[in-house]
Short mmCIF file of C-alpha atoms and ligand atoms in Angstrom, two decimals:
data_model
loop_
_atom_site.label_atom_id
_atom_site.label_comp_id
_atom_site.label_asym_id
_atom_site.label_seq_id
_atom_site.Cartn_x
_atom_site.Cartn_y
_atom_site.Cartn_z
CA UNK W 1 -15.00 4.44 -20.87
CA UNK W 2 -17.47 6.67 -19.10
CA UNK W 3 -16.13 9.65 -17.20
CA UNK W 4 -17.68 8.17 -14.07
CA UNK W 5 -16.57 9.63 -10.81
CA UNK W 6 -15.10 6.84 -8.73
CA UNK W 7 -13.75 7.22 -5.23
CA UNK W 8 -11.21 4.61 -4.13
CA UNK W 9 -10.00 4.14 -0.55
CA UNK W 10 -7.94 1.52 1.26
CA UNK W 11 -8.96 0.38 4.75
CA UNK W 12 -7.18 -2.04 7.07
CA UNK W 13 -9.25 -4.89 8.52
CA UNK W 14 -6.79 -6.74 10.73
CA UNK W 15 -3.05 -7.32 10.73
CA UNK W 16 -0.93 -10.30 9.74
CA UNK W 17 2.65 -11.40 9.99
CA UNK W 18 4.10 -14.19 7.90
CA UNK W 19 7.40 -16.00 7.46
CA UNK W 20 10.04 -14.15 5.40
CA UNK W 21 10.15 -17.15 3.01
CA UNK W 22 6.49 -16.46 2.28
CA UNK W 23 6.96 -12.78 1.30
CA UNK W 24 9.48 -13.74 -1.39
CA UNK W 25 9.81 -17.43 -2.23
CA UNK W 26 13.25 -18.99 -2.02
CA UNK W 27 14.73 -22.38 -2.94
CA UNK W 28 13.51 -23.68 0.41
CA UNK W 29 10.33 -25.77 0.00
CA UNK W 30 7.22 -24.48 1.79
CA UNK W 31 7.01 -27.47 4.14
CA UNK W 32 10.59 -26.90 5.27
CA UNK W 33 10.25 -23.22 6.15
CA UNK W 34 6.78 -23.76 7.62
CA UNK W 35 8.21 -26.29 10.06
CA UNK W 36 11.53 -24.61 10.83
CA UNK W 37 11.29 -20.83 10.40
CA UNK W 38 11.79 -18.85 13.60
CA UNK W 39 11.45 -15.41 12.04
CA UNK W 40 8.39 -13.31 11.29
CA UNK W 41 7.86 -10.36 8.97
CA UNK W 42 6.80 -7.09 10.61
CA UNK W 43 3.07 -6.80 11.23
CA UNK W 44 1.38 -6.02 7.90
CA UNK W 45 -2.08 -4.65 7.20
CA UNK W 46 -4.93 -6.74 5.85
CA UNK W 47 -6.15 -4.27 3.25
CA UNK W 48 -9.61 -4.02 1.74
CA UNK W 49 -10.43 -1.50 -0.98
CA UNK W 50 -13.70 0.45 -1.10
CA UNK W 51 -14.78 1.74 -4.50
CA UNK W 52 -17.68 4.16 -4.76
CA UNK W 53 -18.95 4.02 -8.34
CA UNK W 54 -22.11 5.74 -9.60
CA UNK W 55 -23.60 2.28 -10.20
CA UNK W 56 -22.90 1.05 -6.67
CA UNK W 57 -20.34 0.59 -3.92
CA UNK W 58 -17.87 -2.22 -4.48
CA UNK W 59 -15.65 -3.79 -1.83
CA UNK W 60 -12.52 -5.66 -2.93
CA UNK W 61 -11.91 -8.29 -0.21
CA UNK W 62 -13.45 -8.24 3.25
CA UNK W 63 -10.45 -8.70 5.56
CA UNK W 64 -9.85 -10.68 8.71
CA UNK W 65 -12.72 -11.92 10.90
CA UNK W 66 -11.97 -10.81 14.50
CA UNK W 67 -13.23 -14.26 15.58
CA UNK W 68 -10.11 -15.78 13.98
CA UNK W 69 -8.15 -14.12 16.78
CA UNK W 70 -10.60 -14.60 19.66
CA UNK W 71 -12.09 -18.04 18.88
CA UNK W 72 -9.65 -20.92 19.52
CA UNK W 73 -11.75 -23.22 17.32
CA UNK W 74 -11.69 -20.91 14.27
CA UNK W 75 -8.95 -22.93 12.55
CA UNK W 76 -9.06 -26.68 11.87
CA UNK W 77 -8.09 -28.87 14.82
CA UNK W 78 -4.86 -30.83 15.12
CA UNK W 79 -1.85 -30.72 12.85
CA UNK W 80 -3.50 -28.69 10.10
CA UNK W 81 -4.48 -25.90 12.49
CA UNK W 82 -0.93 -25.92 13.84
CA UNK W 83 0.42 -25.49 10.28
CA UNK W 84 -1.97 -22.55 9.70
CA UNK W 85 -0.65 -20.88 12.86
CA UNK W 86 2.99 -21.59 11.90
CA UNK W 87 2.50 -19.88 8.53
CA UNK W 88 0.67 -16.73 9.58
CA UNK W 89 -0.28 -14.93 12.79
CA UNK W 90 -3.13 -12.44 12.95
CA UNK W 91 -4.27 -9.73 15.27
CA UNK W 92 -7.32 -7.54 15.20
CA UNK W 93 -6.55 -4.00 16.42
CA UNK W 94 -9.34 -1.93 17.94
CA UNK W 95 -11.35 -0.15 15.26
CA UNK W 96 -10.27 -2.59 12.57
CA UNK W 97 -13.42 -4.66 12.33
CA UNK W 98 -14.83 -4.38 8.81
CA UNK W 99 -17.64 -2.20 10.10
CA UNK W 100 -15.25 0.08 12.02
CA UNK W 101 -12.77 0.38 9.16
CA UNK W 102 -15.47 1.21 6.61
CA UNK W 103 -17.14 3.68 8.98
CA UNK W 104 -13.78 5.47 9.26
CA UNK W 105 -13.76 5.64 5.45
CA UNK W 106 -17.25 7.16 5.55
CA UNK W 107 -18.96 4.11 4.07
CA UNK W 108 -21.58 2.27 6.15
CA UNK W 109 -21.58 -1.53 5.72
CA UNK W 110 -25.15 -1.37 4.43
CA UNK W 111 -23.96 0.74 1.48
CA UNK W 112 -21.84 -2.08 0.01
CA UNK W 113 -23.66 -3.55 -3.00
CA UNK W 114 -21.00 -5.82 -4.48
CA UNK W 115 -18.07 -7.66 -2.95
CA UNK W 116 -15.23 -9.03 -5.07
CA UNK W 117 -13.11 -11.66 -3.33
CA UNK W 118 -9.55 -11.88 -4.67
CA UNK W 119 -9.58 -15.46 -3.32
CA UNK W 120 -11.13 -17.51 -0.54
CA UNK W 121 -8.38 -17.43 2.11
CA UNK W 122 -9.83 -16.36 5.43
CA UNK W 123 -8.03 -13.02 5.66
CA UNK W 124 -9.78 -12.00 2.42
CA UNK W 125 -13.14 -13.75 2.71
CA UNK W 126 -13.38 -13.56 6.51
CA UNK W 127 -16.16 -10.99 6.79
CA UNK W 128 -18.63 -12.08 4.12
CA UNK W 129 -21.19 -12.81 6.87
CA UNK W 130 -21.08 -9.13 7.89
CA UNK W 131 -22.47 -8.18 4.46
CA UNK W 132 -25.78 -10.07 4.21
CA UNK W 133 -27.24 -7.80 1.52
CA UNK W 134 -24.27 -7.67 -0.85
CA UNK W 135 -23.63 -9.83 -3.90
CA UNK W 136 -20.36 -11.73 -3.36
CA UNK W 137 -18.32 -12.51 -6.49
CA UNK W 138 -15.70 -15.28 -6.58
CA UNK W 139 -13.78 -16.71 -9.54
CA UNK W 140 -15.53 -19.96 -10.60
CA UNK W 141 -12.24 -21.91 -10.34
CA UNK W 142 -11.74 -20.63 -6.79
CA UNK W 143 -15.31 -21.53 -5.87
CA UNK W 144 -14.66 -25.10 -7.07
CA UNK W 145 -12.10 -25.47 -4.27
CA UNK W 146 -15.09 -25.90 -1.96
CA UNK W 147 -15.88 -29.15 -3.81
CA UNK W 148 -12.47 -30.64 -3.02
CA UNK W 149 -12.29 -33.33 -0.36
CA UNK W 150 -10.26 -31.06 1.96
CA UNK W 151 -10.58 -27.37 1.00
CA UNK W 152 -8.58 -26.66 4.19
CA UNK W 153 -5.48 -28.03 2.44
CA UNK W 154 -5.89 -25.13 -0.04
CA UNK W 155 -6.16 -22.57 2.75
CA UNK W 156 -9.98 -22.42 2.45
CA UNK W 157 -12.14 -22.84 5.57
CA UNK W 158 -15.62 -23.92 4.35
CA UNK W 159 -17.00 -23.78 7.89
CA UNK W 160 -16.82 -19.98 7.70
CA UNK W 161 -18.18 -19.63 4.16
CA UNK W 162 -21.84 -19.82 3.21
CA UNK W 163 -21.58 -21.26 -0.28
CA UNK W 164 -25.09 -20.16 -1.21
CA UNK W 165 -23.92 -16.55 -0.86
CA UNK W 166 -21.06 -16.88 -3.37
CA UNK W 167 -21.67 -16.04 -7.05
CA UNK W 168 -19.17 -17.51 -9.53
CA UNK W 169 -17.40 -15.21 -11.98
CA UNK W 170 -16.81 -16.80 -15.38
CA UNK W 171 -14.30 -14.79 -17.35
CA UNK W 172 -15.20 -14.13 -20.99
CA UNK W 173 -13.50 -12.51 -23.98
CA UNK W 174 -12.73 -8.83 -23.35
CA UNK W 175 -13.54 -8.12 -27.02
CA UNK W 176 -12.64 -4.50 -27.86
CA UNK W 177 -10.79 -3.83 -24.60
CA UNK W 178 -7.09 -4.33 -25.30
CA UNK W 179 -5.61 -5.54 -22.03
CA UNK W 180 -3.16 -7.98 -23.63
CA UNK W 181 -1.75 -10.33 -22.55
CA UNK W 182 -5.06 -10.60 -20.68
CA UNK W 183 -7.72 -11.59 -23.21
CA UNK W 184 -10.40 -12.70 -20.76
CA UNK W 185 -12.02 -11.01 -17.82
CA UNK W 186 -15.28 -9.72 -16.45
CA UNK W 187 -16.31 -6.08 -16.87
CA UNK W 188 -18.27 -5.42 -13.69
CA UNK W 189 -20.48 -2.54 -14.86
CA UNK W 190 -19.88 -2.88 -18.62
CA UNK W 191 -18.26 0.55 -18.73
CA UNK W 192 -14.58 -0.46 -18.62
CA UNK W 193 -13.95 1.20 -15.26
CA UNK W 194 -13.85 -1.99 -13.17
CA UNK W 195 -12.56 -5.11 -14.90
CA UNK W 196 -11.88 -8.42 -13.14
CA UNK W 197 -8.90 -10.34 -14.50
CA UNK W 198 -7.88 -13.94 -13.76
CA UNK W 199 -4.55 -13.94 -11.89
CA UNK W 200 -4.19 -17.53 -10.60
CA UNK W 201 -1.22 -18.96 -8.73
CA UNK W 202 -1.44 -17.87 -5.11
CA UNK W 203 -4.65 -19.89 -5.17
CA UNK W 204 -6.32 -21.77 -8.02
CA UNK W 205 -8.77 -19.00 -8.88
CA UNK W 206 -7.19 -15.79 -7.57
CA UNK W 207 -8.39 -12.72 -9.44
CA UNK W 208 -7.46 -9.05 -9.61
CA UNK W 209 -9.49 -5.90 -10.23
CA UNK W 210 -8.40 -3.24 -12.71
CA UNK W 211 -9.72 0.20 -11.75
CA UNK W 212 -9.65 2.88 -14.45
CA UNK W 213 -10.68 6.47 -13.80
CA UNK W 214 -10.32 9.73 -15.67
CA UNK W 215 -7.05 11.63 -15.24
CA UNK W 216 -5.41 9.35 -12.66
CA UNK W 217 -3.23 6.27 -13.16
CA UNK W 218 -5.06 2.94 -13.35
CA UNK W 219 -4.92 0.67 -10.30
CA UNK W 220 -4.59 -3.10 -10.29
CA UNK W 221 -5.82 -4.58 -7.02
CA UNK W 222 -3.98 -7.90 -6.92
CA UNK W 223 -4.82 -9.47 -3.54
CA UNK W 224 -1.95 -11.84 -2.69
CA UNK W 225 -0.32 -12.06 -6.13
CA UNK W 226 2.48 -10.20 -4.34
CA UNK W 227 3.24 -8.77 -0.91
CA UNK W 228 5.18 -5.89 -2.41
CA UNK W 229 4.79 -4.28 -5.88
CA UNK W 230 8.59 -3.95 -6.14
CA UNK W 231 8.95 -7.74 -5.81
CA UNK W 232 6.29 -8.23 -8.49
CA UNK W 233 8.15 -5.91 -10.85
CA UNK W 234 11.28 -7.97 -10.24
CA UNK W 235 9.38 -11.17 -11.00
CA UNK W 236 9.75 -12.52 -7.43
CA UNK W 237 6.68 -14.43 -6.25
CA UNK W 238 5.50 -15.35 -2.72
CA UNK W 239 6.51 -18.66 -1.17
CA UNK W 240 3.01 -20.16 -1.00
CA UNK W 241 1.11 -21.12 -4.12
CA UNK W 242 1.77 -22.83 -7.44
CA UNK W 243 5.18 -21.39 -8.36
CA UNK W 244 5.03 -21.66 -12.17
CA UNK W 245 1.48 -20.30 -12.31
CA UNK W 246 2.48 -17.45 -9.98
CA UNK W 247 5.41 -16.60 -12.26
CA UNK W 248 3.18 -16.71 -15.34
CA UNK W 249 0.66 -14.37 -13.69
CA UNK W 250 3.42 -11.97 -12.58
CA UNK W 251 4.84 -11.89 -16.11
CA UNK W 252 1.37 -11.11 -17.50
CA UNK W 253 0.87 -8.24 -15.09
CA UNK W 254 4.30 -6.84 -15.91
CA UNK W 255 3.48 -7.17 -19.63
CA UNK W 256 0.19 -5.31 -19.07
CA UNK W 257 2.35 -2.31 -18.16
CA UNK W 258 3.13 -2.03 -21.90
CA UNK W 259 -0.53 -1.16 -22.44
CA UNK W 260 -0.92 0.77 -19.21
CA UNK W 261 2.50 2.30 -18.43
CA UNK W 262 1.25 4.16 -15.36
CA UNK W 263 -0.31 1.04 -13.84
CA UNK W 264 -0.17 1.05 -10.03
CA UNK W 265 -0.27 -2.34 -8.31
CA UNK W 266 -2.09 -2.46 -4.97
CA UNK W 267 -1.29 -5.51 -2.80
CA UNK W 268 -3.48 -6.81 0.01
CA UNK W 269 -0.72 -6.75 2.63
CA UNK W 270 1.33 -3.76 1.45
CA UNK W 271 1.69 -1.15 4.22
CA UNK W 272 2.10 1.47 1.47
CA UNK W 273 -1.16 0.65 -0.30
CA UNK W 274 -3.29 3.32 1.39
CA UNK W 275 -0.83 6.12 0.52
CA UNK W 276 -0.39 4.86 -3.03
CA UNK W 277 -4.14 4.79 -3.64
CA UNK W 278 -4.57 8.20 -2.03
CA UNK W 279 -2.10 9.44 -4.66
CA UNK W 280 0.45 10.68 -2.14
CA UNK W 281 3.30 8.42 -3.30
CA UNK W 282 4.19 6.34 -6.35
CA UNK W 283 4.08 2.52 -6.44
CA UNK W 284 7.75 2.47 -5.42
CA UNK W 285 6.94 4.45 -2.28
CA UNK W 286 8.71 7.59 -3.52
CA UNK W 287 6.98 10.87 -2.74
CA UNK W 288 5.01 12.18 -5.69
CA UNK W 289 5.28 15.98 -5.73
CA UNK W 290 2.35 16.31 -8.12
CA UNK W 291 0.17 14.23 -5.84
CA UNK W 292 -1.33 12.37 -8.76
CA UNK W 293 0.31 9.00 -8.23
ZN1 ZN R 1 -3.72 -12.67 2.39
#
């Protein structure tokens, strides 16, 4: 691995609240809690991660499109749109457009060369249109959801996605890079610092990004594999997605810790993600006196 200097920052591009049964799945089927739940989680961030690598600036996820809050026709009409709104509510605080959030991180939108989408749900893929110059990478299996008769049933809104902009990622053998139990992935710059790994379950083609730098613990940016790294450690998976696949993916990530004992999981809606990535606290939220995560 090259001793490349990589700067990693978390920015919040919108806020979401979901049903408690979504944060950690229970025995209650999704349809049941979607229709009956009267409780919401606290407001949670919609995190994106900016990575400044010598070979280019990479953005992991793009966050919530402010139009999803202001435009009543953003979601599908009728029953389906109602279900979307029952499952998650969004708001777009001032300064949390993608442009505003990245500017606060000192990175102009025009500097983003590559975007990695953890998956195609609108709170992750919502701002692709704001990055007309960037290459947008999506897992090939996830991209195939756009060929389904009703992508909306998978949480994907094709009306807001320009398919011609999306480049499929096809995972291949990781050869000499021992990331078992992960044997396939995609090494973004061929230097081992940024490796995409297939982590399906929340959606058909969800993927995560392993970030390895010199002298600091590796990060695994997992999107919506979990809402909370502590739940992932405990093997609890969110209440939306393919349960057995989610559990398999969680087990793989926990097994990866054998290879990378210091691994720090960064979740898309974890309020602690920014502090964890800044190295101020450990994954469990405990203060790290050494400040090195
Ligand atoms: Zn999400």
